[in-house]
């Protein structure tokens, strides 16, 4: 059997290695358009920023190492031009000399990946405008920084690559402005959770320009001018485009293979295309959302590796299926970690799922052990059954551990109350006896059983201030004095039982504290004394940071330059 693989990196290289482990006699040929057959794609931004200093560390396998260990013929700088499905042949061009040849196959695996989006804007092909997708891209950008010593950069796009590059360009000594068309960075997060990242970016000196679109690029005497819709111009020494990626499916489309959303390659659970002898894996394929069952595109390394293994299994006669994706991801952003899995609010609404949510604030380990830092945990669950739908966490330490637990819980079909039963590793340096995951489960259980009711940060300002309801703040005098919700009555929690007579039991009480814990205790006191009570999810600190960042997000930006017409004058 001869298997031809088009594309290396995560999908193609993994498929090649798995094929060899299953079939020692198969002939395996892998074609890679770039000069590197298997490399640490996700590590590229950290080489630009200097966190990774040895460029050799970016290369996981070479054609020589593939041949020596796996007896795979890996050919770099070889571009597949077309597929002749009837003849089971692929036309290939050698990029070094332009010559072409034909390669046959019994089974074909497509792993073309995705390509950076480059909208047809004037000036987008300028020499100071970069993308970051391949090792060659990385070396070009790093070389430009070392040789030209730029001082200012504009990053267009606030997704994973855009944020990682904003950090690493800052680390490299550049002043960075991040331009994002949406009203938030990192779309897998809800906007309230993204507000935590907005605050951190600003604290680190990154200028945020949200709800801002780019119209044009111009060379300007040793620099590049990014023209924004509306007329403003940002002056910089380089621009990094991180607008997103699109499936690289020209070959599949021209070969007549069935396509899915955004012209991705349609595959079944065995990763087989509409041609039974052609499989496809990685960023170019359409898969199923594990939670909703809807078609999904998810350009992440983890699913690509799993799909490659499954394709190889089925080619070798081992029944194997890809059940779907849930989008588990994690991002380092300066001193914070942001992670998510499953559905966010927008995705749950789009799927028509009735859901509720909780926001908790928990320390990464025992609070009495030195170095404890808090993380914000948001969990979505089905309103009727309590089935877990998604989770988002932002914090300094311990985020990755908790998101992995929640990802496993979602895949296992657990409910919110099931989280209370999870027996997770505990010692003071690592966690608390009630882990943050357990704590989220307790809050969900309390909601489902009617032990507590809640309201959210975006409902606060709409609450009437006409005396028909009571807004109660149960924090300390110092906390209240440092800032509070307009119209609240202030009674510290430890004084509440003695001061119940100051409240009218005929009026609903909306309670807040700093994080939501003391106000929950207050709600239990009030509920058992005849009051109808609602607890502010996430507490005042969550309300305050989301409101403050929302105001900054929409405030007129300090101009990085004069309007375009004045500059040209």
PDB file of N, CA, C and O in Angstrom, residues 9-51:
ATOM      1  N   UNK A   9       3.459  19.273   9.390  1.00  0.00           N
ATOM      2  CA  UNK A   9       3.130  19.910  10.673  1.00  0.00           C
ATOM      3  C   UNK A   9       2.349  18.932  11.548  1.00  0.00           C
ATOM      4  O   UNK A   9       2.701  17.767  11.638  1.00  0.00           O
ATOM      5  N   UNK A  10       1.248  19.370  12.187  1.00  0.00           N
ATOM      6  CA  UNK A  10       0.563  18.507  13.155  1.00  0.00           C
ATOM      7  C   UNK A  10      -0.160  17.349  12.477  1.00  0.00           C
ATOM      8  O   UNK A  10       0.060  16.177  12.808  1.00  0.00           O
ATOM      9  N   UNK A  11      -1.046  17.647  11.511  1.00  0.00           N
ATOM     10  CA  UNK A  11      -1.867  16.602  10.920  1.00  0.00           C
ATOM     11  C   UNK A  11      -1.084  15.613  10.081  1.00  0.00           C
ATOM     12  O   UNK A  11      -1.123  14.398  10.312  1.00  0.00           O
ATOM     13  N   UNK A  12      -0.351  16.103   9.084  1.00  0.00           N
ATOM     14  CA  UNK A  12       0.353  15.206   8.181  1.00  0.00           C
ATOM     15  C   UNK A  12       1.441  14.402   8.855  1.00  0.00           C
ATOM     16  O   UNK A  12       1.581  13.192   8.623  1.00  0.00           O
ATOM     17  N   UNK A  13       2.249  15.064   9.696  1.00  0.00           N
ATOM     18  CA  UNK A  13       3.352  14.366  10.354  1.00  0.00           C
ATOM     19  C   UNK A  13       2.839  13.307  11.325  1.00  0.00           C
ATOM     20  O   UNK A  13       3.393  12.212  11.420  1.00  0.00           O
ATOM     21  N   UNK A  14       1.774  13.623  12.048  1.00  0.00           N
ATOM     22  CA  UNK A  14       1.203  12.644  12.974  1.00  0.00           C
ATOM     23  C   UNK A  14       0.639  11.448  12.225  1.00  0.00           C
ATOM     24  O   UNK A  14       0.813  10.292  12.640  1.00  0.00           O
ATOM     25  N   UNK A  15      -0.041  11.707  11.116  1.00  0.00           N
ATOM     26  CA  UNK A  15      -0.588  10.605  10.321  1.00  0.00           C
ATOM     27  C   UNK A  15       0.530   9.711   9.801  1.00  0.00           C
ATOM     28  O   UNK A  15       0.418   8.470   9.816  1.00  0.00           O
ATOM     29  N   UNK A  16       1.620  10.308   9.338  1.00  0.00           N
ATOM     30  CA  UNK A  16       2.734   9.515   8.812  1.00  0.00           C
ATOM     31  C   UNK A  16       3.320   8.613   9.882  1.00  0.00           C
ATOM     32  O   UNK A  16       3.577   7.418   9.648  1.00  0.00           O
ATOM     33  N   UNK A  17       3.554   9.163  11.076  1.00  0.00           N
ATOM     34  CA  UNK A  17       4.144   8.370  12.154  1.00  0.00           C
ATOM     35  C   UNK A  17       3.208   7.243  12.587  1.00  0.00           C
ATOM     36  O   UNK A  17       3.640   6.110  12.834  1.00  0.00           O
ATOM     37  N   UNK A  18       1.907   7.536  12.669  1.00  0.00           N
ATOM     38  CA  UNK A  18       0.937   6.513  13.068  1.00  0.00           C
ATOM     39  C   UNK A  18       0.838   5.408  12.009  1.00  0.00           C
ATOM     40  O   UNK A  18       0.762   4.214  12.337  1.00  0.00           O
ATOM     41  N   UNK A  19       0.837   5.788  10.757  1.00  0.00           N
ATOM     42  CA  UNK A  19       0.793   4.798   9.691  1.00  0.00           C
ATOM     43  C   UNK A  19       1.961   3.819   9.789  1.00  0.00           C
ATOM     44  O   UNK A  19       1.787   2.606   9.641  1.00  0.00           O
ATOM     45  N   UNK A  20       3.149   4.365  10.038  1.00  0.00           N
ATOM     46  CA  UNK A  20       4.305   3.476  10.119  1.00  0.00           C
ATOM     47  C   UNK A  20       4.196   2.547  11.336  1.00  0.00           C
ATOM     48  O   UNK A  20       4.568   1.369  11.257  1.00  0.00           O
ATOM     49  N   UNK A  21       3.702   3.051  12.435  1.00  0.00           N
ATOM     50  CA  UNK A  21       3.568   2.183  13.622  1.00  0.00           C
ATOM     51  C   UNK A  21       2.588   1.043  13.378  1.00  0.00           C
ATOM     52  O   UNK A  21       2.705  -0.031  13.976  1.00  0.00           O
ATOM     53  N   UNK A  22       1.604   1.281  12.492  1.00  0.00           N
ATOM     54  CA  UNK A  22       0.612   0.251  12.226  1.00  0.00           C
ATOM     55  C   UNK A  22       0.968  -0.649  11.044  1.00  0.00           C
ATOM     56  O   UNK A  22       0.483  -1.774  10.958  1.00  0.00           O
ATOM     57  N   UNK A  23       1.775  -0.139  10.121  1.00  0.00           N
ATOM     58  CA  UNK A  23       2.080  -0.914   8.910  1.00  0.00           C
ATOM     59  C   UNK A  23       3.541  -0.705   8.553  1.00  0.00           C
ATOM     60  O   UNK A  23       3.924   0.325   7.981  1.00  0.00           O
ATOM     61  N   UNK A  24       4.366  -1.687   8.851  1.00  0.00           N
ATOM     62  CA  UNK A  24       5.802  -1.583   8.602  1.00  0.00           C
ATOM     63  C   UNK A  24       6.127  -1.663   7.107  1.00  0.00           C
ATOM     64  O   UNK A  24       7.188  -1.205   6.673  1.00  0.00           O
ATOM     65  N   UNK A  25       5.195  -2.195   6.306  1.00  0.00           N
ATOM     66  CA  UNK A  25       5.484  -2.410   4.888  1.00  0.00           C
ATOM     67  C   UNK A  25       4.954  -1.302   3.996  1.00  0.00           C
ATOM     68  O   UNK A  25       5.305  -1.240   2.815  1.00  0.00           O
ATOM     69  N   UNK A  26       4.119  -0.427   4.486  1.00  0.00           N
ATOM     70  CA  UNK A  26       3.519   0.608   3.646  1.00  0.00           C
ATOM     71  C   UNK A  26       4.586   1.568   3.116  1.00  0.00           C
ATOM     72  O   UNK A  26       5.577   1.868   3.793  1.00  0.00           O
ATOM     73  N   UNK A  27       4.389   2.050   1.900  1.00  0.00           N
ATOM     74  CA  UNK A  27       5.223   3.119   1.354  1.00  0.00           C
ATOM     75  C   UNK A  27       4.539   4.448   1.709  1.00  0.00           C
ATOM     76  O   UNK A  27       3.382   4.670   1.344  1.00  0.00           O
ATOM     77  N   UNK A  28       5.241   5.302   2.432  1.00  0.00           N
ATOM     78  CA  UNK A  28       4.654   6.563   2.909  1.00  0.00           C
ATOM     79  C   UNK A  28       5.478   7.720   2.370  1.00  0.00           C
ATOM     80  O   UNK A  28       6.688   7.800   2.604  1.00  0.00           O
ATOM     81  N   UNK A  29       4.809   8.604   1.637  1.00  0.00           N
ATOM     82  CA  UNK A  29       5.450   9.786   1.075  1.00  0.00           C
ATOM     83  C   UNK A  29       4.688  11.006   1.584  1.00  0.00           C
ATOM     84  O   UNK A  29       3.454  11.058   1.505  1.00  0.00           O
ATOM     85  N   UNK A  30       5.409  11.985   2.113  1.00  0.00           N
ATOM     86  CA  UNK A  30       4.790  13.200   2.623  1.00  0.00           C
ATOM     87  C   UNK A  30       5.349  14.414   1.892  1.00  0.00           C
ATOM     88  O   UNK A  30       6.576  14.579   1.794  1.00  0.00           O
ATOM     89  N   UNK A  31       4.485  15.278   1.374  1.00  0.00           N
ATOM     90  CA  UNK A  31       4.861  16.486   0.663  1.00  0.00           C
ATOM     91  C   UNK A  31       4.571  17.699   1.532  1.00  0.00           C
ATOM     92  O   UNK A  31       3.457  17.834   2.053  1.00  0.00           O
ATOM     93  N   UNK A  32       5.537  18.572   1.687  1.00  0.00           N
ATOM     94  CA  UNK A  32       5.357  19.798   2.480  1.00  0.00           C
ATOM     95  C   UNK A  32       5.819  20.987   1.646  1.00  0.00           C
ATOM     96  O   UNK A  32       6.944  21.010   1.146  1.00  0.00           O
ATOM     97  N   UNK A  33       4.924  21.978   1.520  1.00  0.00           N
ATOM     98  CA  UNK A  33       5.204  23.141   0.689  1.00  0.00           C
ATOM     99  C   UNK A  33       6.306  24.035   1.268  1.00  0.00           C
ATOM    100  O   UNK A  33       7.084  24.634   0.545  1.00  0.00           O
ATOM    101  N   UNK A  34       6.360  24.137   2.601  1.00  0.00           N
ATOM    102  CA  UNK A  34       7.384  24.969   3.235  1.00  0.00           C
ATOM    103  C   UNK A  34       8.695  24.184   3.335  1.00  0.00           C
ATOM    104  O   UNK A  34       8.787  23.045   2.888  1.00  0.00           O
ATOM    105  N   UNK A  35       9.677  24.781   3.959  1.00  0.00           N
ATOM    106  CA  UNK A  35      10.967  24.118   4.094  1.00  0.00           C
ATOM    107  C   UNK A  35      11.088  23.293   5.360  1.00  0.00           C
ATOM    108  O   UNK A  35      12.170  22.748   5.634  1.00  0.00           O
ATOM    109  N   UNK A  36       9.999  23.170   6.118  1.00  0.00           N
ATOM    110  CA  UNK A  36      10.054  22.469   7.407  1.00  0.00           C
ATOM    111  C   UNK A  36       8.864  21.521   7.490  1.00  0.00           C
ATOM    112  O   UNK A  36       7.711  21.927   7.421  1.00  0.00           O
ATOM    113  N   UNK A  37       9.159  20.245   7.682  1.00  0.00           N
ATOM    114  CA  UNK A  37       8.110  19.243   7.576  1.00  0.00           C
ATOM    115  C   UNK A  37       7.312  19.099   8.864  1.00  0.00           C
ATOM    116  O   UNK A  37       6.129  18.785   8.847  1.00  0.00           O
ATOM    117  N   UNK A  38       7.943  19.330  10.005  1.00  0.00           N
ATOM    118  CA  UNK A  38       7.253  19.191  11.286  1.00  0.00           C
ATOM    119  C   UNK A  38       7.867  20.178  12.260  1.00  0.00           C
ATOM    120  O   UNK A  38       9.045  20.078  12.612  1.00  0.00           O
ATOM    121  N   UNK A  39       7.061  21.146  12.692  1.00  0.00           N
ATOM    122  CA  UNK A  39       7.607  22.188  13.546  1.00  0.00           C
ATOM    123  C   UNK A  39       6.580  22.613  14.590  1.00  0.00           C
ATOM    124  O   UNK A  39       5.386  22.317  14.491  1.00  0.00           O
ATOM    125  N   UNK A  40       7.079  23.310  15.604  1.00  0.00           N
ATOM    126  CA  UNK A  40       6.242  23.740  16.729  1.00  0.00           C
ATOM    127  C   UNK A  40       5.488  25.006  16.347  1.00  0.00           C
ATOM    128  O   UNK A  40       5.866  26.123  16.714  1.00  0.00           O
ATOM    129  N   UNK A  41       4.401  24.833  15.617  1.00  0.00           N
ATOM    130  CA  UNK A  41       3.622  25.956  15.105  1.00  0.00           C
ATOM    131  C   UNK A  41       3.224  26.923  16.219  1.00  0.00           C
ATOM    132  O   UNK A  41       3.325  28.148  16.069  1.00  0.00           O
ATOM    133  N   UNK A  42       2.767  26.375  17.331  1.00  0.00           N
ATOM    134  CA  UNK A  42       2.276  27.223  18.420  1.00  0.00           C
ATOM    135  C   UNK A  42       3.404  27.921  19.183  1.00  0.00           C
ATOM    136  O   UNK A  42       3.140  28.810  20.003  1.00  0.00           O
ATOM    137  N   UNK A  43       4.632  27.526  18.931  1.00  0.00           N
ATOM    138  CA  UNK A  43       5.749  28.168  19.605  1.00  0.00           C
ATOM    139  C   UNK A  43       6.352  29.333  18.846  1.00  0.00           C
ATOM    140  O   UNK A  43       7.236  30.026  19.363  1.00  0.00           O
ATOM    141  N   UNK A  44       5.854  29.598  17.629  1.00  0.00           N
ATOM    142  CA  UNK A  44       6.474  30.618  16.786  1.00  0.00           C
ATOM    143  C   UNK A  44       6.479  32.015  17.410  1.00  0.00           C
ATOM    144  O   UNK A  44       7.496  32.720  17.339  1.00  0.00           O
ATOM    145  N   UNK A  45       5.374  32.475  18.035  1.00  0.00           N
ATOM    146  CA  UNK A  45       5.418  33.819  18.621  1.00  0.00           C
ATOM    147  C   UNK A  45       6.502  33.975  19.683  1.00  0.00           C
ATOM    148  O   UNK A  45       7.061  35.068  19.853  1.00  0.00           O
ATOM    149  N   UNK A  46       6.821  32.899  20.385  1.00  0.00           N
ATOM    150  CA  UNK A  46       7.771  32.989  21.495  1.00  0.00           C
ATOM    151  C   UNK A  46       9.218  33.033  21.009  1.00  0.00           C
ATOM    152  O   UNK A  46      10.100  33.460  21.743  1.00  0.00           O
ATOM    153  N   UNK A  47       9.439  32.629  19.765  1.00  0.00           N
ATOM    154  CA  UNK A  47      10.757  32.847  19.172  1.00  0.00           C
ATOM    155  C   UNK A  47      10.911  34.313  18.772  1.00  0.00           C
ATOM    156  O   UNK A  47      11.970  34.914  18.956  1.00  0.00           O
ATOM    157  N   UNK A  48       9.856  34.904  18.260  1.00  0.00           N
ATOM    158  CA  UNK A  48       9.893  36.322  17.905  1.00  0.00           C
ATOM    159  C   UNK A  48      10.180  37.166  19.138  1.00  0.00           C
ATOM    160  O   UNK A  48      10.963  38.117  19.096  1.00  0.00           O
ATOM    161  N   UNK A  49       9.546  36.827  20.261  1.00  0.00           N
ATOM    162  CA  UNK A  49       9.706  37.612  21.481  1.00  0.00           C
ATOM    163  C   UNK A  49      10.964  37.304  22.263  1.00  0.00           C
ATOM    164  O   UNK A  49      11.262  37.997  23.243  1.00  0.00           O
ATOM    165  N   UNK A  50      11.705  36.265  21.866  1.00  0.00           N
ATOM    166  CA  UNK A  50      12.942  35.938  22.547  1.00  0.00           C
ATOM    167  C   UNK A  50      12.810  34.972  23.703  1.00  0.00           C
ATOM    168  O   UNK A  50      13.798  34.633  24.355  1.00  0.00           O
ATOM    169  N   UNK A  51      11.595  34.489  23.973  1.00  0.00           N
ATOM    170  CA  UNK A  51      11.412  33.486  25.028  1.00  0.00           C
ATOM    171  C   UNK A  51      12.080  32.175  24.620  1.00  0.00           C
ATOM    172  O   UNK A  51      12.705  31.498  25.424  1.00  0.00           O
TER     173      UNK A  51
END
